[in-house]
JSON list of C-alpha atoms in Angstrom, two decimals:
[
{"chain": "F", "resi": 1, "resn": "UNK", "atom": "CA", "xyz": [-165.41, 12.60, 98.32]},
{"chain": "F", "resi": 2, "resn": "UNK", "atom": "CA", "xyz": [-166.47, 9.83, 100.47]},
{"chain": "F", "resi": 3, "resn": "UNK", "atom": "CA", "xyz": [-169.53, 10.20, 102.48]},
{"chain": "F", "resi": 4, "resn": "UNK", "atom": "CA", "xyz": [-169.02, 10.92, 106.03]},
{"chain": "F", "resi": 5, "resn": "UNK", "atom": "CA", "xyz": [-172.12, 8.91, 106.99]},
{"chain": "F", "resi": 6, "resn": "UNK", "atom": "CA", "xyz": [-170.32, 5.64, 105.79]},
{"chain": "F", "resi": 7, "resn": "UNK", "atom": "CA", "xyz": [-168.57, 4.04, 108.61]},
{"chain": "F", "resi": 8, "resn": "UNK", "atom": "CA", "xyz": [-165.42, 1.53, 108.37]},
{"chain": "F", "resi": 9, "resn": "UNK", "atom": "CA", "xyz": [-165.91, 1.24, 104.79]},
{"chain": "F", "resi": 10, "resn": "UNK", "atom": "CA", "xyz": [-162.49, 0.05, 103.57]},
{"chain": "F", "resi": 11, "resn": "UNK", "atom": "CA", "xyz": [-162.72, 1.27, 100.00]},
{"chain": "F", "resi": 12, "resn": "UNK", "atom": "CA", "xyz": [-163.18, 4.97, 101.58]},
{"chain": "F", "resi": 13, "resn": "UNK", "atom": "CA", "xyz": [-160.88, 4.85, 104.45]},
{"chain": "F", "resi": 14, "resn": "UNK", "atom": "CA", "xyz": [-157.64, 3.90, 103.15]},
{"chain": "F", "resi": 15, "resn": "UNK", "atom": "CA", "xyz": [-154.38, 4.36, 105.08]},
{"chain": "F", "resi": 16, "resn": "UNK", "atom": "CA", "xyz": [-152.53, 5.69, 102.16]},
{"chain": "F", "resi": 17, "resn": "UNK", "atom": "CA", "xyz": [-154.82, 8.61, 102.12]},
{"chain": "F", "resi": 18, "resn": "UNK", "atom": "CA", "xyz": [-153.96, 9.25, 105.70]},
{"chain": "F", "resi": 19, "resn": "UNK", "atom": "CA", "xyz": [-150.14, 9.01, 104.67]},
{"chain": "F", "resi": 20, "resn": "UNK", "atom": "CA", "xyz": [-150.81, 11.56, 102.06]},
{"chain": "F", "resi": 21, "resn": "UNK", "atom": "CA", "xyz": [-152.80, 14.02, 104.07]},
{"chain": "F", "resi": 22, "resn": "UNK", "atom": "CA", "xyz": [-150.26, 13.70, 107.08]},
{"chain": "F", "resi": 23, "resn": "UNK", "atom": "CA", "xyz": [-147.40, 14.20, 104.76]},
{"chain": "F", "resi": 24, "resn": "UNK", "atom": "CA", "xyz": [-148.70, 17.10, 103.06]},
{"chain": "F", "resi": 25, "resn": "UNK", "atom": "CA", "xyz": [-149.57, 18.70, 106.33]},
{"chain": "F", "resi": 26, "resn": "UNK", "atom": "CA", "xyz": [-146.26, 18.11, 108.32]},
{"chain": "F", "resi": 27, "resn": "UNK", "atom": "CA", "xyz": [-143.62, 16.87, 105.84]},
{"chain": "F", "resi": 28, "resn": "UNK", "atom": "CA", "xyz": [-142.23, 20.38, 105.32]},
{"chain": "F", "resi": 29, "resn": "UNK", "atom": "CA", "xyz": [-143.32, 22.24, 108.51]},
{"chain": "F", "resi": 30, "resn": "UNK", "atom": "CA", "xyz": [-142.49, 19.62, 110.93]},
{"chain": "F", "resi": 31, "resn": "UNK", "atom": "CA", "xyz": [-139.91, 17.54, 109.16]},
{"chain": "F", "resi": 32, "resn": "UNK", "atom": "CA", "xyz": [-142.12, 14.54, 109.98]},
{"chain": "F", "resi": 33, "resn": "UNK", "atom": "CA", "xyz": [-143.53, 11.85, 107.67]},
{"chain": "F", "resi": 34, "resn": "UNK", "atom": "CA", "xyz": [-145.96, 8.88, 108.30]},
{"chain": "F", "resi": 35, "resn": "UNK", "atom": "CA", "xyz": [-145.02, 5.44, 106.84]},
{"chain": "F", "resi": 36, "resn": "UNK", "atom": "CA", "xyz": [-147.28, 2.38, 107.08]},
{"chain": "F", "resi": 37, "resn": "UNK", "atom": "CA", "xyz": [-146.74, -1.34, 106.27]},
{"chain": "F", "resi": 38, "resn": "UNK", "atom": "CA", "xyz": [-144.71, -1.98, 109.49]},
{"chain": "F", "resi": 39, "resn": "UNK", "atom": "CA", "xyz": [-145.15, -4.82, 111.97]},
{"chain": "F", "resi": 40, "resn": "UNK", "atom": "CA", "xyz": [-145.33, -2.65, 115.08]},
{"chain": "F", "resi": 41, "resn": "UNK", "atom": "CA", "xyz": [-145.85, 0.97, 115.47]},
{"chain": "F", "resi": 42, "resn": "UNK", "atom": "CA", "xyz": [-142.94, 3.15, 116.24]},
{"chain": "F", "resi": 43, "resn": "UNK", "atom": "CA", "xyz": [-141.63, 6.74, 116.11]},
{"chain": "F", "resi": 44, "resn": "UNK", "atom": "CA", "xyz": [-138.10, 7.45, 115.12]},
{"chain": "F", "resi": 45, "resn": "UNK", "atom": "CA", "xyz": [-136.76, 10.79, 115.42]},
{"chain": "F", "resi": 46, "resn": "UNK", "atom": "CA", "xyz": [-134.70, 12.09, 112.29]},
{"chain": "F", "resi": 47, "resn": "UNK", "atom": "CA", "xyz": [-131.00, 10.69, 111.78]},
{"chain": "F", "resi": 48, "resn": "UNK", "atom": "CA", "xyz": [-128.70, 12.67, 109.85]},
{"chain": "F", "resi": 49, "resn": "UNK", "atom": "CA", "xyz": [-130.85, 15.53, 108.53]},
{"chain": "F", "resi": 50, "resn": "UNK", "atom": "CA", "xyz": [-133.57, 13.29, 107.37]},
{"chain": "F", "resi": 51, "resn": "UNK", "atom": "CA", "xyz": [-137.27, 13.23, 108.37]},
{"chain": "F", "resi": 52, "resn": "UNK", "atom": "CA", "xyz": [-138.85, 12.26, 111.71]},
{"chain": "F", "resi": 53, "resn": "UNK", "atom": "CA", "xyz": [-140.95, 9.06, 110.90]},
{"chain": "F", "resi": 54, "resn": "UNK", "atom": "CA", "xyz": [-144.11, 7.80, 112.48]},
{"chain": "F", "resi": 55, "resn": "UNK", "atom": "CA", "xyz": [-144.51, 4.09, 111.60]},
{"chain": "F", "resi": 56, "resn": "UNK", "atom": "CA", "xyz": [-147.72, 2.56, 111.82]},
{"chain": "F", "resi": 57, "resn": "UNK", "atom": "CA", "xyz": [-148.95, -1.14, 111.76]},
{"chain": "F", "resi": 58, "resn": "UNK", "atom": "CA", "xyz": [-149.70, -2.58, 108.32]},
{"chain": "F", "resi": 59, "resn": "UNK", "atom": "CA", "xyz": [-152.12, -0.72, 106.44]},
{"chain": "F", "resi": 60, "resn": "UNK", "atom": "CA", "xyz": [-154.51, -0.29, 109.43]},
{"chain": "F", "resi": 61, "resn": "UNK", "atom": "CA", "xyz": [-156.48, 2.99, 109.19]},
{"chain": "F", "resi": 62, "resn": "UNK", "atom": "CA", "xyz": [-156.96, 3.14, 112.81]},
{"chain": "F", "resi": 63, "resn": "UNK", "atom": "CA", "xyz": [-153.28, 2.51, 113.42]},
{"chain": "F", "resi": 64, "resn": "UNK", "atom": "CA", "xyz": [-152.58, 5.42, 111.38]},
{"chain": "F", "resi": 65, "resn": "UNK", "atom": "CA", "xyz": [-154.84, 7.75, 113.15]},
{"chain": "F", "resi": 66, "resn": "UNK", "atom": "CA", "xyz": [-153.54, 6.41, 116.70]},
{"chain": "F", "resi": 67, "resn": "UNK", "atom": "CA", "xyz": [-149.97, 6.88, 116.02]},
{"chain": "F", "resi": 68, "resn": "UNK", "atom": "CA", "xyz": [-150.63, 10.64, 114.65]},
{"chain": "F", "resi": 69, "resn": "UNK", "atom": "CA", "xyz": [-152.44, 11.33, 117.96]},
{"chain": "F", "resi": 70, "resn": "UNK", "atom": "CA", "xyz": [-149.65, 10.03, 119.80]},
{"chain": "F", "resi": 71, "resn": "UNK", "atom": "CA", "xyz": [-147.30, 12.53, 117.92]},
{"chain": "F", "resi": 72, "resn": "UNK", "atom": "CA", "xyz": [-149.80, 15.46, 118.38]},
{"chain": "F", "resi": 73, "resn": "UNK", "atom": "CA", "xyz": [-149.53, 14.98, 122.19]},
{"chain": "F", "resi": 74, "resn": "UNK", "atom": "CA", "xyz": [-145.90, 14.62, 122.29]},
{"chain": "F", "resi": 75, "resn": "UNK", "atom": "CA", "xyz": [-144.10, 17.91, 123.17]},
{"chain": "F", "resi": 76, "resn": "UNK", "atom": "CA", "xyz": [-140.86, 19.06, 121.07]},
{"chain": "F", "resi": 77, "resn": "UNK", "atom": "CA", "xyz": [-138.53, 17.18, 123.62]},
{"chain": "F", "resi": 78, "resn": "UNK", "atom": "CA", "xyz": [-140.31, 14.08, 123.59]},
{"chain": "F", "resi": 79, "resn": "UNK", "atom": "CA", "xyz": [-140.16, 14.05, 119.73]},
{"chain": "F", "resi": 80, "resn": "UNK", "atom": "CA", "xyz": [-136.48, 13.81, 119.80]},
{"chain": "F", "resi": 81, "resn": "UNK", "atom": "CA", "xyz": [-136.67, 10.51, 121.37]},
{"chain": "F", "resi": 82, "resn": "UNK", "atom": "CA", "xyz": [-137.58, 7.03, 119.97]},
{"chain": "F", "resi": 83, "resn": "UNK", "atom": "CA", "xyz": [-141.07, 6.32, 120.64]},
{"chain": "F", "resi": 84, "resn": "UNK", "atom": "CA", "xyz": [-141.23, 9.68, 122.44]},
{"chain": "F", "resi": 85, "resn": "UNK", "atom": "CA", "xyz": [-139.10, 8.14, 125.41]},
{"chain": "F", "resi": 86, "resn": "UNK", "atom": "CA", "xyz": [-142.18, 6.39, 126.77]},
{"chain": "F", "resi": 87, "resn": "UNK", "atom": "CA", "xyz": [-142.38, 2.97, 128.38]},
{"chain": "F", "resi": 88, "resn": "UNK", "atom": "CA", "xyz": [-144.61, 0.21, 126.79]},
{"chain": "F", "resi": 89, "resn": "UNK", "atom": "CA", "xyz": [-145.37, -3.19, 128.21]},
{"chain": "F", "resi": 90, "resn": "UNK", "atom": "CA", "xyz": [-146.76, -5.32, 125.54]},
{"chain": "F", "resi": 91, "resn": "UNK", "atom": "CA", "xyz": [-150.10, -7.48, 125.89]},
{"chain": "F", "resi": 92, "resn": "UNK", "atom": "CA", "xyz": [-149.98, -9.27, 129.08]},
{"chain": "F", "resi": 93, "resn": "UNK", "atom": "CA", "xyz": [-149.71, -6.37, 131.57]},
{"chain": "F", "resi": 94, "resn": "UNK", "atom": "CA", "xyz": [-150.81, -6.63, 135.14]},
{"chain": "F", "resi": 95, "resn": "UNK", "atom": "CA", "xyz": [-153.52, -4.48, 136.54]},
{"chain": "F", "resi": 96, "resn": "UNK", "atom": "CA", "xyz": [-151.47, -1.65, 137.81]},
{"chain": "F", "resi": 97, "resn": "UNK", "atom": "CA", "xyz": [-149.71, -1.53, 134.38]},
{"chain": "F", "resi": 98, "resn": "UNK", "atom": "CA", "xyz": [-152.95, -1.66, 132.54]},
{"chain": "F", "resi": 99, "resn": "UNK", "atom": "CA", "xyz": [-154.09, 1.34, 134.74]},
{"chain": "F", "resi": 100, "resn": "UNK", "atom": "CA", "xyz": [-151.09, 3.39, 134.07]},
{"chain": "F", "resi": 101, "resn": "UNK", "atom": "CA", "xyz": [-151.60, 2.70, 130.23]},
{"chain": "F", "resi": 102, "resn": "UNK", "atom": "CA", "xyz": [-155.21, 3.99, 130.36]},
{"chain": "F", "resi": 103, "resn": "UNK", "atom": "CA", "xyz": [-153.89, 7.09, 132.23]},
{"chain": "F", "resi": 104, "resn": "UNK", "atom": "CA", "xyz": [-151.46, 7.94, 129.57]},
{"chain": "F", "resi": 105, "resn": "UNK", "atom": "CA", "xyz": [-153.65, 7.03, 126.69]},
{"chain": "F", "resi": 106, "resn": "UNK", "atom": "CA", "xyz": [-156.56, 9.36, 127.60]},
{"chain": "F", "resi": 107, "resn": "UNK", "atom": "CA", "xyz": [-155.27, 12.39, 125.59]},
{"chain": "F", "resi": 108, "resn": "UNK", "atom": "CA", "xyz": [-154.18, 10.31, 122.37]},
{"chain": "F", "resi": 109, "resn": "UNK", "atom": "CA", "xyz": [-157.33, 8.29, 122.19]},
{"chain": "F", "resi": 110, "resn": "UNK", "atom": "CA", "xyz": [-159.33, 11.35, 122.61]},
{"chain": "F", "resi": 111, "resn": "UNK", "atom": "CA", "xyz": [-157.46, 12.91, 119.60]},
{"chain": "F", "resi": 112, "resn": "UNK", "atom": "CA", "xyz": [-157.81, 9.69, 117.57]},
{"chain": "F", "resi": 113, "resn": "UNK", "atom": "CA", "xyz": [-161.63, 10.06, 118.29]},
{"chain": "F", "resi": 114, "resn": "UNK", "atom": "CA", "xyz": [-161.80, 13.50, 116.95]},
{"chain": "F", "resi": 115, "resn": "UNK", "atom": "CA", "xyz": [-159.63, 12.34, 113.98]},
{"chain": "F", "resi": 116, "resn": "UNK", "atom": "CA", "xyz": [-162.04, 9.53, 113.32]},
{"chain": "F", "resi": 117, "resn": "UNK", "atom": "CA", "xyz": [-165.06, 11.88, 113.47]},
{"chain": "F", "resi": 118, "resn": "UNK", "atom": "CA", "xyz": [-163.42, 14.17, 111.11]},
{"chain": "F", "resi": 119, "resn": "UNK", "atom": "CA", "xyz": [-163.27, 11.19, 108.50]},
{"chain": "F", "resi": 120, "resn": "UNK", "atom": "CA", "xyz": [-166.47, 9.54, 109.31]},
{"chain": "F", "resi": 121, "resn": "UNK", "atom": "CA", "xyz": [-164.84, 6.50, 110.72]},
{"chain": "F", "resi": 122, "resn": "UNK", "atom": "CA", "xyz": [-165.85, 4.65, 113.63]},
{"chain": "F", "resi": 123, "resn": "UNK", "atom": "CA", "xyz": [-163.69, 5.22, 116.85]},
{"chain": "F", "resi": 124, "resn": "UNK", "atom": "CA", "xyz": [-163.03, 2.27, 118.96]},
{"chain": "F", "resi": 125, "resn": "UNK", "atom": "CA", "xyz": [-161.32, 2.48, 122.49]},
{"chain": "F", "resi": 126, "resn": "UNK", "atom": "CA", "xyz": [-158.35, 0.36, 122.85]},
{"chain": "F", "resi": 127, "resn": "UNK", "atom": "CA", "xyz": [-157.33, -1.18, 125.94]},
{"chain": "F", "resi": 128, "resn": "UNK", "atom": "CA", "xyz": [-154.31, -2.97, 123.90]},
{"chain": "F", "resi": 129, "resn": "UNK", "atom": "CA", "xyz": [-154.19, -5.81, 126.48]},
{"chain": "F", "resi": 130, "resn": "UNK", "atom": "CA", "xyz": [-156.07, -8.89, 125.33]},
{"chain": "F", "resi": 131, "resn": "UNK", "atom": "CA", "xyz": [-154.55, -10.91, 128.06]},
{"chain": "F", "resi": 132, "resn": "UNK", "atom": "CA", "xyz": [-156.28, -9.17, 130.94]},
{"chain": "F", "resi": 133, "resn": "UNK", "atom": "CA", "xyz": [-159.69, -10.12, 129.12]},
{"chain": "F", "resi": 134, "resn": "UNK", "atom": "CA", "xyz": [-161.34, -7.13, 130.63]},
{"chain": "F", "resi": 135, "resn": "UNK", "atom": "CA", "xyz": [-161.47, -4.53, 127.58]},
{"chain": "F", "resi": 136, "resn": "UNK", "atom": "CA", "xyz": [-161.19, -0.79, 128.31]},
{"chain": "F", "resi": 137, "resn": "UNK", "atom": "CA", "xyz": [-162.56, 0.29, 131.73]},
{"chain": "F", "resi": 138, "resn": "UNK", "atom": "CA", "xyz": [-165.58, 2.41, 132.25]},
{"chain": "F", "resi": 139, "resn": "UNK", "atom": "CA", "xyz": [-163.39, 5.07, 134.02]},
{"chain": "F", "resi": 140, "resn": "UNK", "atom": "CA", "xyz": [-161.10, 5.13, 131.08]},
{"chain": "F", "resi": 141, "resn": "UNK", "atom": "CA", "xyz": [-164.10, 5.46, 128.56]},
{"chain": "F", "resi": 142, "resn": "UNK", "atom": "CA", "xyz": [-165.30, 8.41, 130.76]},
{"chain": "F", "resi": 143, "resn": "UNK", "atom": "CA", "xyz": [-162.17, 10.01, 130.82]},
{"chain": "F", "resi": 144, "resn": "UNK", "atom": "CA", "xyz": [-161.75, 9.90, 127.08]},
{"chain": "F", "resi": 145, "resn": "UNK", "atom": "CA", "xyz": [-165.15, 11.56, 126.72]},
{"chain": "F", "resi": 146, "resn": "UNK", "atom": "CA", "xyz": [-164.16, 14.05, 129.21]},
{"chain": "F", "resi": 147, "resn": "UNK", "atom": "CA", "xyz": [-160.83, 14.90, 127.28]},
{"chain": "F", "resi": 148, "resn": "UNK", "atom": "CA", "xyz": [-162.77, 15.11, 124.19]},
{"chain": "F", "resi": 149, "resn": "UNK", "atom": "CA", "xyz": [-165.14, 17.86, 125.58]},
{"chain": "F", "resi": 150, "resn": "UNK", "atom": "CA", "xyz": [-162.32, 19.77, 127.14]},
{"chain": "F", "resi": 151, "resn": "UNK", "atom": "CA", "xyz": [-160.35, 20.01, 123.69]},
{"chain": "F", "resi": 152, "resn": "UNK", "atom": "CA", "xyz": [-163.52, 21.13, 122.07]},
{"chain": "F", "resi": 153, "resn": "UNK", "atom": "CA", "xyz": [-164.21, 23.56, 124.88]},
{"chain": "F", "resi": 154, "resn": "UNK", "atom": "CA", "xyz": [-160.73, 24.99, 125.40]},
{"chain": "F", "resi": 155, "resn": "UNK", "atom": "CA", "xyz": [-158.40, 24.16, 122.39]},
{"chain": "F", "resi": 156, "resn": "UNK", "atom": "CA", "xyz": [-157.40, 21.40, 120.51]},
{"chain": "F", "resi": 157, "resn": "UNK", "atom": "CA", "xyz": [-153.61, 21.24, 120.08]},
{"chain": "F", "resi": 158, "resn": "UNK", "atom": "CA", "xyz": [-152.34, 23.11, 117.08]},
{"chain": "F", "resi": 159, "resn": "UNK", "atom": "CA", "xyz": [-151.07, 20.07, 115.01]},
{"chain": "F", "resi": 160, "resn": "UNK", "atom": "CA", "xyz": [-153.99, 18.14, 115.99]},
{"chain": "F", "resi": 161, "resn": "UNK", "atom": "CA", "xyz": [-156.57, 20.76, 114.75]},
{"chain": "F", "resi": 162, "resn": "UNK", "atom": "CA", "xyz": [-154.38, 21.23, 111.53]},
{"chain": "F", "resi": 163, "resn": "UNK", "atom": "CA", "xyz": [-154.94, 17.41, 110.91]},
{"chain": "F", "resi": 164, "resn": "UNK", "atom": "CA", "xyz": [-158.41, 17.54, 111.84]},
{"chain": "F", "resi": 165, "resn": "UNK", "atom": "CA", "xyz": [-159.04, 20.23, 109.39]},
{"chain": "F", "resi": 166, "resn": "UNK", "atom": "CA", "xyz": [-157.22, 18.40, 106.70]},
{"chain": "F", "resi": 167, "resn": "UNK", "atom": "CA", "xyz": [-159.22, 15.23, 107.42]},
{"chain": "F", "resi": 168, "resn": "UNK", "atom": "CA", "xyz": [-162.60, 17.02, 107.43]},
{"chain": "F", "resi": 169, "resn": "UNK", "atom": "CA", "xyz": [-161.78, 18.95, 104.24]},
{"chain": "F", "resi": 170, "resn": "UNK", "atom": "CA", "xyz": [-161.15, 15.63, 102.64]},
{"chain": "F", "resi": 171, "resn": "UNK", "atom": "CA", "xyz": [-163.68, 13.38, 104.10]},
{"chain": "F", "resi": 172, "resn": "UNK", "atom": "CA", "xyz": [-166.44, 15.78, 104.85]},
{"chain": "F", "resi": 173, "resn": "UNK", "atom": "CA", "xyz": [-166.78, 14.84, 108.48]},
{"chain": "F", "resi": 174, "resn": "UNK", "atom": "CA", "xyz": [-167.55, 17.21, 111.35]},
{"chain": "F", "resi": 175, "resn": "UNK", "atom": "CA", "xyz": [-165.54, 16.84, 114.27]},
{"chain": "F", "resi": 176, "resn": "UNK", "atom": "CA", "xyz": [-166.70, 19.86, 116.23]},
{"chain": "F", "resi": 177, "resn": "UNK", "atom": "CA", "xyz": [-170.20, 18.49, 117.30]},
{"chain": "F", "resi": 178, "resn": "UNK", "atom": "CA", "xyz": [-169.93, 17.90, 120.82]},
{"chain": "F", "resi": 179, "resn": "UNK", "atom": "CA", "xyz": [-173.32, 15.64, 121.09]},
{"chain": "F", "resi": 180, "resn": "UNK", "atom": "CA", "xyz": [-171.61, 13.06, 119.07]},
{"chain": "F", "resi": 181, "resn": "UNK", "atom": "CA", "xyz": [-168.95, 12.15, 121.94]},
{"chain": "F", "resi": 182, "resn": "UNK", "atom": "CA", "xyz": [-170.88, 10.26, 124.74]},
{"chain": "F", "resi": 183, "resn": "UNK", "atom": "CA", "xyz": [-170.18, 7.24, 126.62]},
{"chain": "F", "resi": 184, "resn": "UNK", "atom": "CA", "xyz": [-172.82, 5.20, 124.75]},
{"chain": "F", "resi": 185, "resn": "UNK", "atom": "CA", "xyz": [-170.84, 5.72, 121.59]},
{"chain": "F", "resi": 186, "resn": "UNK", "atom": "CA", "xyz": [-168.14, 3.71, 122.97]},
{"chain": "F", "resi": 187, "resn": "UNK", "atom": "CA", "xyz": [-170.16, 0.66, 123.18]}
]
């Protein structure tokens, strides 16, 4: 198994491993598969009795974790809609659109951070808006930290907890250590 202390090592953090772990956890129980190699991420509900599919960008490890986090946040009804029925404004959002983006991204990015910790991979907050040239706001980062602590104090959603445990078993990371989740870690 890879050492959890090594961060961002391409040879030890392969997206194909995330696909295999995810599909082992959820293909049969949730009828959902993870597929990489796509130009853009997308969630597509099952058609004609097939599997629901989470597509992530290229072979990016972080993209796979991020898209799984969105799936873990989405409720049953949302998972019946393409891209969970959410709006998405591409790069170049206005400040008000960016504020809304940051509001809805707190929970998925908090889960992504837990997933990253479970596999010893460095988490980076994504503002996903290079045109605004401001990066993620301090309030957004603080809200993500707060959400992580809330998840750890109360309860991580069941699918997310199952996936965290699978990642931790494979990579040897420890996502339950609260002291690792603080604002300075996001700089």
